[in-house]
mmCIF file with all atom_site columns, C-alpha atoms in Angstrom:
data_model
loop_
_atom_site.group_PDB
_atom_site.id
_atom_site.type_symbol
_atom_site.label_atom_id
_atom_site.label_alt_id
_atom_site.label_comp_id
_atom_site.label_asym_id
_atom_site.label_entity_id
_atom_site.label_seq_id
_atom_site.pdbx_PDB_ins_code
_atom_site.Cartn_x
_atom_site.Cartn_y
_atom_site.Cartn_z
_atom_site.occupancy
_atom_site.B_iso_or_equiv
_atom_site.pdbx_formal_charge
_atom_site.auth_seq_id
_atom_site.auth_comp_id
_atom_site.auth_asym_id
_atom_site.auth_atom_id
_atom_site.pdbx_PDB_model_num
ATOM 1   C CA . MET A 1 1   ? 229.680 184.735 12.028  1.00 54.00 ? 1   MET A CA 1
ATOM 2   C CA . ALA A 1 2   ? 226.994 185.906 14.028  1.00 55.00 ? 2   ALA A CA 1
ATOM 3   C CA . SER A 1 3   ? 223.665 185.682 13.206  1.00 52.00 ? 3   SER A CA 1
ATOM 4   C CA . PRO A 1 4   ? 221.294 189.056 12.294  1.00 51.00 ? 4   PRO A CA 1
ATOM 5   C CA . PRO A 1 5   ? 219.879 190.457 15.642  1.00 51.00 ? 5   PRO A CA 1
ATOM 6   C CA . ALA A 1 6   ? 216.253 189.345 15.982  1.00 50.00 ? 6   ALA A CA 1
ATOM 7   C CA . THR A 1 7   ? 213.808 192.205 14.870  1.00 47.00 ? 7   THR A CA 1
ATOM 8   C CA . ALA A 1 8   ? 210.841 192.648 17.105  1.00 46.00 ? 8   ALA A CA 1
ATOM 9   C CA . PHE A 1 9   ? 208.930 190.680 14.062  1.00 42.00 ? 9   PHE A CA 1
ATOM 10  C CA . SER A 1 10  ? 211.051 187.626 13.606  1.00 43.00 ? 10  SER A CA 1
ATOM 11  C CA . THR A 1 11  ? 211.196 187.680 17.548  1.00 43.00 ? 11  THR A CA 1
ATOM 12  C CA . ALA A 1 12  ? 207.626 187.394 18.192  1.00 46.00 ? 12  ALA A CA 1
ATOM 13  C CA . THR A 1 13  ? 206.578 185.127 15.242  1.00 47.00 ? 13  THR A CA 1
ATOM 14  C CA . SER A 1 14  ? 209.122 182.263 16.224  1.00 45.00 ? 14  SER A CA 1
ATOM 15  C CA . THR A 1 15  ? 208.306 182.459 19.868  1.00 47.00 ? 15  THR A CA 1
ATOM 16  C CA . ALA A 1 16  ? 204.571 182.521 19.643  1.00 50.00 ? 16  ALA A CA 1
ATOM 17  C CA . THR A 1 17  ? 202.464 179.586 19.844  1.00 52.00 ? 17  THR A CA 1
ATOM 18  C CA . TYR A 1 18  ? 199.359 179.904 17.423  1.00 52.00 ? 18  TYR A CA 1
ATOM 19  C CA . THR A 1 19  ? 196.368 177.236 18.341  1.00 55.00 ? 19  THR A CA 1
ATOM 20  C CA . ALA A 1 20  ? 194.124 176.881 15.394  1.00 56.00 ? 20  ALA A CA 1
ATOM 21  C CA . THR A 1 21  ? 190.543 177.565 16.098  1.00 72.00 ? 21  THR A CA 1
ATOM 22  C CA . LEU A 1 22  ? 188.673 176.133 12.981  1.00 81.00 ? 22  LEU A CA 1
ATOM 23  C CA . PRO A 1 23  ? 185.896 174.084 14.290  1.00 82.00 ? 23  PRO A CA 1
ATOM 24  C CA . SER A 1 24  ? 183.457 171.670 12.183  1.00 90.00 ? 24  SER A CA 1
ATOM 25  C CA . ILE A 1 25  ? 181.852 173.332 9.448   1.00 92.00 ? 25  ILE A CA 1
ATOM 26  C CA . SER A 1 26  ? 178.997 172.164 7.671   1.00 92.00 ? 26  SER A CA 1
ATOM 27  C CA . LEU A 1 27  ? 179.043 170.486 4.664   1.00 93.00 ? 27  LEU A CA 1
ATOM 28  C CA . VAL A 1 28  ? 176.203 172.967 3.108   1.00 95.00 ? 28  VAL A CA 1
ATOM 29  C CA . TYR A 1 29  ? 178.688 175.943 4.043   1.00 96.00 ? 29  TYR A CA 1
ATOM 30  C CA . ARG A 1 30  ? 181.749 174.036 2.550   1.00 95.00 ? 30  ARG A CA 1
ATOM 31  C CA . VAL A 1 31  ? 180.262 173.191 -0.704  1.00 96.00 ? 31  VAL A CA 1
ATOM 32  C CA . TRP A 1 32  ? 178.551 176.944 -1.267  1.00 96.00 ? 32  TRP A CA 1
ATOM 33  C CA . LEU A 1 33  ? 181.450 179.026 -0.091  1.00 96.00 ? 33  LEU A CA 1
ATOM 34  C CA . LEU A 1 34  ? 184.357 176.943 -1.312  1.00 97.00 ? 34  LEU A CA 1
ATOM 35  C CA . TYR A 1 35  ? 183.262 175.380 -4.524  1.00 98.00 ? 35  TYR A CA 1
ATOM 36  C CA . LEU A 1 36  ? 179.783 177.057 -6.066  1.00 97.00 ? 36  LEU A CA 1
ATOM 37  C CA . GLU A 1 37  ? 180.276 180.616 -4.961  1.00 97.00 ? 37  GLU A CA 1
ATOM 38  C CA . PRO A 1 38  ? 183.659 181.649 -6.165  1.00 98.00 ? 38  PRO A CA 1
ATOM 39  C CA . VAL A 1 39  ? 182.553 179.916 -9.924  1.00 98.00 ? 39  VAL A CA 1
ATOM 40  C CA . PHE A 1 40  ? 179.524 182.302 -9.722  1.00 96.00 ? 40  PHE A CA 1
ATOM 41  C CA . ALA A 1 41  ? 181.821 185.376 -8.710  1.00 97.00 ? 41  ALA A CA 1
ATOM 42  C CA . LEU A 1 42  ? 184.191 184.364 -11.794 1.00 98.00 ? 42  LEU A CA 1
ATOM 43  C CA . ASN A 1 43  ? 181.233 184.420 -14.217 1.00 97.00 ? 43  ASN A CA 1
ATOM 44  C CA . GLY A 1 44  ? 180.240 187.960 -12.787 1.00 96.00 ? 44  GLY A CA 1
ATOM 45  C CA . ALA A 1 45  ? 183.543 188.726 -13.456 1.00 98.00 ? 45  ALA A CA 1
ATOM 46  C CA . ALA A 1 46  ? 183.884 187.112 -17.085 1.00 99.00 ? 46  ALA A CA 1
ATOM 47  C CA . LEU A 1 47  ? 180.308 188.853 -17.965 1.00 97.00 ? 47  LEU A CA 1
ATOM 48  C CA . CYS A 1 48  ? 181.618 192.348 -16.742 1.00 98.00 ? 48  CYS A CA 1
ATOM 49  C CA . VAL A 1 49  ? 184.681 192.241 -19.028 1.00 98.00 ? 49  VAL A CA 1
ATOM 50  C CA . PHE A 1 50  ? 183.180 190.329 -21.674 1.00 98.00 ? 50  PHE A CA 1
ATOM 51  C CA . ALA A 1 51  ? 179.518 191.016 -21.800 1.00 98.00 ? 51  ALA A CA 1
ATOM 52  C CA . PRO A 1 52  ? 179.024 194.254 -19.848 1.00 98.00 ? 52  PRO A CA 1
ATOM 53  C CA . ALA A 1 53  ? 175.428 194.766 -21.405 1.00 97.00 ? 53  ALA A CA 1
ATOM 54  C CA . LEU A 1 54  ? 174.769 191.975 -20.589 1.00 95.00 ? 54  LEU A CA 1
ATOM 55  C CA . PHE A 1 55  ? 175.630 191.845 -17.644 1.00 95.00 ? 55  PHE A CA 1
ATOM 56  C CA . LEU A 1 56  ? 173.649 195.331 -17.148 1.00 94.00 ? 56  LEU A CA 1
ATOM 57  C CA . ASN A 1 57  ? 170.578 194.053 -18.449 1.00 92.00 ? 57  ASN A CA 1
ATOM 58  C CA . THR A 1 58  ? 170.451 191.441 -15.328 1.00 89.00 ? 58  THR A CA 1
ATOM 59  C CA . PHE A 1 59  ? 169.588 194.367 -12.780 1.00 87.00 ? 59  PHE A CA 1
ATOM 60  C CA . SER A 1 60  ? 167.591 196.590 -15.809 1.00 88.00 ? 60  SER A CA 1
ATOM 61  C CA . PRO A 1 61  ? 166.424 196.473 -19.257 1.00 90.00 ? 61  PRO A CA 1
ATOM 62  C CA . HIS A 1 62  ? 166.046 199.661 -19.226 1.00 90.00 ? 62  HIS A CA 1
ATOM 63  C CA . LEU A 1 63  ? 169.499 200.503 -18.859 1.00 91.00 ? 63  LEU A CA 1
ATOM 64  C CA . THR A 1 64  ? 172.010 201.252 -21.865 1.00 94.00 ? 64  THR A CA 1
ATOM 65  C CA . TYR A 1 65  ? 175.780 200.132 -21.420 1.00 97.00 ? 65  TYR A CA 1
ATOM 66  C CA . ALA A 1 66  ? 178.357 202.971 -22.553 1.00 97.00 ? 66  ALA A CA 1
ATOM 67  C CA . PRO A 1 67  ? 181.683 201.750 -23.978 1.00 97.00 ? 67  PRO A CA 1
ATOM 68  C CA . SER A 1 68  ? 182.998 204.529 -22.186 1.00 98.00 ? 68  SER A CA 1
ATOM 69  C CA . ASN A 1 69  ? 182.277 203.387 -18.541 1.00 97.00 ? 69  ASN A CA 1
ATOM 70  C CA . GLN A 1 70  ? 183.643 200.013 -19.319 1.00 98.00 ? 70  GLN A CA 1
ATOM 71  C CA . ILE A 1 71  ? 186.322 200.768 -16.515 1.00 98.00 ? 71  ILE A CA 1
ATOM 72  C CA . ILE A 1 72  ? 183.993 200.668 -13.866 1.00 97.00 ? 72  ILE A CA 1
ATOM 73  C CA . TYR A 1 73  ? 182.806 197.405 -15.307 1.00 98.00 ? 73  TYR A CA 1
ATOM 74  C CA . ASP A 1 74  ? 186.352 196.100 -15.274 1.00 99.00 ? 74  ASP A CA 1
ATOM 75  C CA . GLN A 1 75  ? 186.789 197.131 -11.560 1.00 98.00 ? 75  GLN A CA 1
ATOM 76  C CA . LEU A 1 76  ? 183.865 195.252 -10.727 1.00 97.00 ? 76  LEU A CA 1
ATOM 77  C CA . ALA A 1 77  ? 185.044 192.236 -12.005 1.00 98.00 ? 77  ALA A CA 1
ATOM 78  C CA . ALA A 1 78  ? 188.342 192.569 -10.087 1.00 98.00 ? 78  ALA A CA 1
ATOM 79  C CA . THR A 1 79  ? 186.139 193.000 -7.240  1.00 97.00 ? 79  THR A CA 1
ATOM 80  C CA . TYR A 1 80  ? 184.044 190.085 -7.840  1.00 97.00 ? 80  TYR A CA 1
ATOM 81  C CA . ALA A 1 81  ? 187.645 188.066 -8.685  1.00 98.00 ? 81  ALA A CA 1
ATOM 82  C CA . LEU A 1 82  ? 188.806 188.452 -5.485  1.00 98.00 ? 82  LEU A CA 1
ATOM 83  C CA . PHE A 1 83  ? 185.445 187.415 -3.761  1.00 97.00 ? 83  PHE A CA 1
ATOM 84  C CA . ALA A 1 84  ? 186.449 184.158 -5.188  1.00 98.00 ? 84  ALA A CA 1
ATOM 85  C CA . PHE A 1 85  ? 189.600 184.273 -4.563  1.00 98.00 ? 85  PHE A CA 1
ATOM 86  C CA . ASN A 1 86  ? 189.108 184.856 -1.107  1.00 98.00 ? 86  ASN A CA 1
ATOM 87  C CA . GLN A 1 87  ? 186.453 182.198 -0.971  1.00 97.00 ? 87  GLN A CA 1
ATOM 88  C CA . ALA A 1 88  ? 188.366 179.588 -3.123  1.00 97.00 ? 88  ALA A CA 1
ATOM 89  C CA . ILE A 1 89  ? 191.734 179.905 -1.774  1.00 98.00 ? 89  ILE A CA 1
ATOM 90  C CA . VAL A 1 90  ? 191.936 181.817 1.262   1.00 98.00 ? 90  VAL A CA 1
ATOM 91  C CA . LEU A 1 91  ? 188.909 179.879 3.228   1.00 97.00 ? 91  LEU A CA 1
ATOM 92  C CA . ARG A 1 92  ? 190.899 176.697 2.116   1.00 96.00 ? 92  ARG A CA 1
ATOM 93  C CA . VAL A 1 93  ? 194.297 177.706 4.055   1.00 96.00 ? 93  VAL A CA 1
ATOM 94  C CA . ALA A 1 94  ? 192.458 179.745 6.965   1.00 95.00 ? 94  ALA A CA 1
ATOM 95  C CA . GLN A 1 95  ? 192.771 177.457 9.867   1.00 90.00 ? 95  GLN A CA 1
ATOM 96  C CA . ASP A 1 96  ? 190.947 180.357 12.073  1.00 93.00 ? 96  ASP A CA 1
ATOM 97  C CA . ILE A 1 97  ? 187.412 180.543 12.072  1.00 94.00 ? 97  ILE A CA 1
ATOM 98  C CA . ARG A 1 98  ? 187.749 184.375 12.470  1.00 94.00 ? 98  ARG A CA 1
ATOM 99  C CA . VAL A 1 99  ? 189.028 184.535 9.211   1.00 96.00 ? 99  VAL A CA 1
ATOM 100 C CA . TRP A 1 100 ? 186.136 183.283 7.803   1.00 97.00 ? 100 TRP A CA 1
ATOM 101 C CA . LYS A 1 101 ? 184.008 185.352 9.727   1.00 97.00 ? 101 LYS A CA 1
ATOM 102 C CA . ALA A 1 102 ? 185.664 188.583 8.879   1.00 97.00 ? 102 ALA A CA 1
ATOM 103 C CA . ILE A 1 103 ? 185.048 187.250 4.977   1.00 98.00 ? 103 ILE A CA 1
ATOM 104 C CA . LEU A 1 104 ? 181.920 186.453 5.147   1.00 98.00 ? 104 LEU A CA 1
ATOM 105 C CA . GLY A 1 105 ? 181.270 189.419 7.053   1.00 98.00 ? 105 GLY A CA 1
ATOM 106 C CA . GLY A 1 106 ? 182.904 192.066 3.971   1.00 98.00 ? 106 GLY A CA 1
ATOM 107 C CA . ILE A 1 107 ? 181.180 189.588 1.411   1.00 97.00 ? 107 ILE A CA 1
ATOM 108 C CA . LEU A 1 108 ? 177.812 190.270 3.778   1.00 98.00 ? 108 LEU A CA 1
ATOM 109 C CA . MET A 1 109 ? 178.446 193.862 3.309   1.00 98.00 ? 109 MET A CA 1
ATOM 110 C CA . CYS A 1 110 ? 179.167 194.105 -0.152  1.00 96.00 ? 110 CYS A CA 1
ATOM 111 C CA . ASP A 1 111 ? 176.262 191.746 -0.671  1.00 95.00 ? 111 ASP A CA 1
ATOM 112 C CA . THR A 1 112 ? 173.891 194.610 1.632   1.00 97.00 ? 112 THR A CA 1
ATOM 113 C CA . VAL A 1 113 ? 175.029 197.316 -0.726  1.00 96.00 ? 113 VAL A CA 1
ATOM 114 C CA . HIS A 1 114 ? 174.377 195.331 -3.922  1.00 94.00 ? 114 HIS A CA 1
ATOM 115 C CA . LEU A 1 115 ? 170.668 194.685 -3.002  1.00 94.00 ? 115 LEU A CA 1
ATOM 116 C CA . TRP A 1 116 ? 170.177 198.467 -2.159  1.00 96.00 ? 116 TRP A CA 1
ATOM 117 C CA . ALA A 1 117 ? 171.324 199.920 -5.542  1.00 94.00 ? 117 ALA A CA 1
ATOM 118 C CA . GLY A 1 118 ? 169.335 196.943 -7.096  1.00 92.00 ? 118 GLY A CA 1
ATOM 119 C CA . TRP A 1 119 ? 166.509 198.272 -4.869  1.00 94.00 ? 119 TRP A CA 1
ATOM 120 C CA . LYS A 1 120 ? 167.050 201.795 -6.161  1.00 94.00 ? 120 LYS A CA 1
ATOM 121 C CA . VAL A 1 121 ? 166.817 200.995 -9.651  1.00 92.00 ? 121 VAL A CA 1
ATOM 122 C CA . MET A 1 122 ? 163.695 198.737 -9.185  1.00 93.00 ? 122 MET A CA 1
ATOM 123 C CA . VAL A 1 123 ? 162.043 201.706 -7.012  1.00 95.00 ? 123 VAL A CA 1
ATOM 124 C CA . GLN A 1 124 ? 162.822 204.469 -10.149 1.00 94.00 ? 124 GLN A CA 1
ATOM 125 C CA . GLU A 1 125 ? 161.017 202.232 -12.659 1.00 92.00 ? 125 GLU A CA 1
ATOM 126 C CA . GLY A 1 126 ? 158.628 201.472 -10.341 1.00 93.00 ? 126 GLY A CA 1
ATOM 127 C CA . ASN A 1 127 ? 159.424 197.735 -10.157 1.00 91.00 ? 127 ASN A CA 1
ATOM 128 C CA . THR A 1 128 ? 158.943 196.888 -6.683  1.00 93.00 ? 128 THR A CA 1
ATOM 129 C CA . TRP A 1 129 ? 156.348 194.411 -7.192  1.00 94.00 ? 129 TRP A CA 1
ATOM 130 C CA . PRO A 1 130 ? 157.411 190.582 -7.406  1.00 95.00 ? 130 PRO A CA 1
ATOM 131 C CA . MET A 1 131 ? 155.177 189.105 -8.955  1.00 95.00 ? 131 MET A CA 1
ATOM 132 C CA . GLY A 1 132 ? 156.198 192.257 -12.261 1.00 93.00 ? 132 GLY A CA 1
ATOM 133 C CA . TRP A 1 133 ? 159.748 190.916 -11.943 1.00 94.00 ? 133 TRP A CA 1
ATOM 134 C CA . ARG A 1 134 ? 161.462 189.699 -14.709 1.00 94.00 ? 134 ARG A CA 1
ATOM 135 C CA . ALA A 1 135 ? 163.846 186.159 -14.387 1.00 94.00 ? 135 ALA A CA 1
ATOM 136 C CA . GLU A 1 136 ? 166.496 188.125 -14.429 1.00 92.00 ? 136 GLU A CA 1
ATOM 137 C CA . ASP A 1 137 ? 165.435 189.925 -11.384 1.00 92.00 ? 137 ASP A CA 1
ATOM 138 C CA . TRP A 1 138 ? 164.468 187.055 -9.387  1.00 94.00 ? 138 TRP A CA 1
ATOM 139 C CA . VAL A 1 139 ? 168.145 185.743 -10.190 1.00 92.00 ? 139 VAL A CA 1
ATOM 140 C CA . ALA A 1 140 ? 169.468 188.705 -9.151  1.00 91.00 ? 140 ALA A CA 1
ATOM 141 C CA . VAL A 1 141 ? 167.698 189.094 -5.626  1.00 94.00 ? 141 VAL A CA 1
ATOM 142 C CA . LEU A 1 142 ? 168.066 185.228 -4.684  1.00 95.00 ? 142 LEU A CA 1
ATOM 143 C CA . LEU A 1 143 ? 171.545 185.147 -5.492  1.00 92.00 ? 143 LEU A CA 1
ATOM 144 C CA . LEU A 1 144 ? 172.255 188.042 -3.144  1.00 94.00 ? 144 LEU A CA 1
ATOM 145 C CA . VAL A 1 145 ? 169.670 187.424 -0.476  1.00 96.00 ? 145 VAL A CA 1
ATOM 146 C CA . LEU A 1 146 ? 169.802 183.113 0.392   1.00 96.00 ? 146 LEU A CA 1
ATOM 147 C CA . PRO A 1 147 ? 173.709 183.743 0.243   1.00 96.00 ? 147 PRO A CA 1
ATOM 148 C CA . GLY A 1 148 ? 173.303 186.697 2.357   1.00 97.00 ? 148 GLY A CA 1
ATOM 149 C CA . ALA A 1 149 ? 171.387 184.841 4.670   1.00 97.00 ? 149 ALA A CA 1
ATOM 150 C CA . MET A 1 150 ? 173.266 182.130 4.666   1.00 97.00 ? 150 MET A CA 1
ATOM 151 C CA . ARG A 1 151 ? 176.518 184.243 5.628   1.00 97.00 ? 151 ARG A CA 1
ATOM 152 C CA . VAL A 1 152 ? 174.601 185.922 8.612   1.00 98.00 ? 152 VAL A CA 1
ATOM 153 C CA . ALA A 1 153 ? 173.591 182.007 9.723   1.00 97.00 ? 153 ALA A CA 1
ATOM 154 C CA . PHE A 1 154 ? 177.327 181.610 9.298   1.00 97.00 ? 154 PHE A CA 1
ATOM 155 C CA . LEU A 1 155 ? 178.411 184.471 11.663  1.00 97.00 ? 155 LEU A CA 1
ATOM 156 C CA . MET A 1 156 ? 175.661 183.525 14.150  1.00 97.00 ? 156 MET A CA 1
ATOM 157 C CA . ASP A 1 157 ? 177.381 179.991 14.862  1.00 95.00 ? 157 ASP A CA 1
ATOM 158 C CA . VAL A 1 158 ? 174.327 178.330 13.136  1.00 95.00 ? 158 VAL A CA 1
ATOM 159 C CA . GLY A 1 159 ? 176.182 174.758 11.764  1.00 92.00 ? 159 GLY A CA 1
ATOM 160 C CA . ILE A 1 160 ? 179.058 175.492 12.907  1.00 92.00 ? 160 ILE A CA 1
ATOM 161 C CA . GLY A 1 161 ? 180.324 173.020 15.467  1.00 87.00 ? 161 GLY A CA 1
ATOM 162 C CA . LYS A 1 162 ? 182.416 173.397 19.103  1.00 72.00 ? 162 LYS A CA 1
ATOM 163 C CA . MET A 1 163 ? 185.797 174.091 18.952  1.00 58.00 ? 163 MET A CA 1
ATOM 164 C CA . GLY A 1 164 ? 188.760 172.504 21.159  1.00 44.00 ? 164 GLY A CA 1
ATOM 165 C CA . ALA A 1 165 ? 191.041 169.376 21.051  1.00 37.00 ? 165 ALA A CA 1
ATOM 166 C CA . GLU A 1 166 ? 188.074 167.038 22.033  1.00 40.00 ? 166 GLU A CA 1
ATOM 167 C CA . GLU A 1 167 ? 186.194 168.289 18.926  1.00 41.00 ? 167 GLU A CA 1
ATOM 168 C CA . GLY A 1 168 ? 189.476 168.135 16.737  1.00 41.00 ? 168 GLY A CA 1
ATOM 169 C CA . GLU A 1 169 ? 191.222 171.232 17.120  1.00 40.00 ? 169 GLU A CA 1
ATOM 170 C CA . LEU A 1 170 ? 193.240 171.580 14.051  1.00 39.00 ? 170 LEU A CA 1
ATOM 171 C CA . GLY A 1 171 ? 197.123 172.532 13.927  1.00 39.00 ? 171 GLY A CA 1
ATOM 172 C CA . VAL A 1 172 ? 200.254 171.400 16.065  1.00 36.00 ? 172 VAL A CA 1
ATOM 173 C CA . GLN A 1 173 ? 199.037 173.493 19.353  1.00 42.00 ? 173 GLN A CA 1
ATOM 174 C CA . GLY A 1 174 ? 195.704 171.527 19.119  1.00 41.00 ? 174 GLY A CA 1
ATOM 175 C CA . LEU A 1 175 ? 197.613 167.817 19.109  1.00 37.00 ? 175 LEU A CA 1
ATOM 176 C CA . ARG A 1 176 ? 199.898 169.390 21.982  1.00 43.00 ? 176 ARG A CA 1
ATOM 177 C CA . ASN A 1 177 ? 197.005 170.146 23.807  1.00 46.00 ? 177 ASN A CA 1
ATOM 178 C CA . SER A 1 178 ? 195.381 166.847 23.124  1.00 42.00 ? 178 SER A CA 1
ATOM 179 C CA . ALA A 1 179 ? 198.212 165.241 23.941  1.00 44.00 ? 179 ALA A CA 1
ATOM 180 C CA . LYS A 1 180 ? 198.198 166.903 27.492  1.00 48.00 ? 180 LYS A CA 1
ATOM 181 C CA . VAL A 1 181 ? 194.463 165.752 27.435  1.00 44.00 ? 181 VAL A CA 1
ATOM 182 C CA . ASP A 1 182 ? 195.611 162.251 27.383  1.00 45.00 ? 182 ASP A CA 1
ATOM 183 C CA . LYS A 1 183 ? 198.771 162.396 29.713  1.00 51.00 ? 183 LYS A CA 1
ATOM 184 C CA . LYS A 1 184 ? 196.520 163.772 32.698  1.00 52.00 ? 184 LYS A CA 1
ATOM 185 C CA . THR A 1 185 ? 193.701 161.154 32.023  1.00 48.00 ? 185 THR A CA 1
ATOM 186 C CA . GLY A 1 186 ? 196.032 158.098 31.020  1.00 50.00 ? 186 GLY A CA 1
#
């Protein structure tokens, strides 16, 4: 029996070689991005679904929860759950620094919009002076600013090791490249 004709996709994927390009990543990034932040994101998702009034209060004590708007909270919960999945699962299996940077860049964009939206509420309420902030305000701002700064540092390669076989390049191609280097030098 003849084998089915190769499609462009199957031909490309079966003959292409892939070199993983994930360098060494600082333990601080790994702990925060793979463990802690996904837990925070899932907590935010749970608050949006099960305690939306409490979630809303973290941004302003003057805003009132309306059950007719629950769909917005549920959709935000879905976004937080996606962030948690991307960080806890996708980043663990991704062997390419570009995937890490794309995901973290997208989350940074979201963080920026969250900060802007929160700032708008603070301006409307005349609450822009940090000394007048509630504990909830501080937590909301710091949980966006500090991880945002960490994402900027990651995107700028701060705390990211060099790539290459001699630095522990991952994947089969990295092992092949390492073996080629050994044959040439040995």
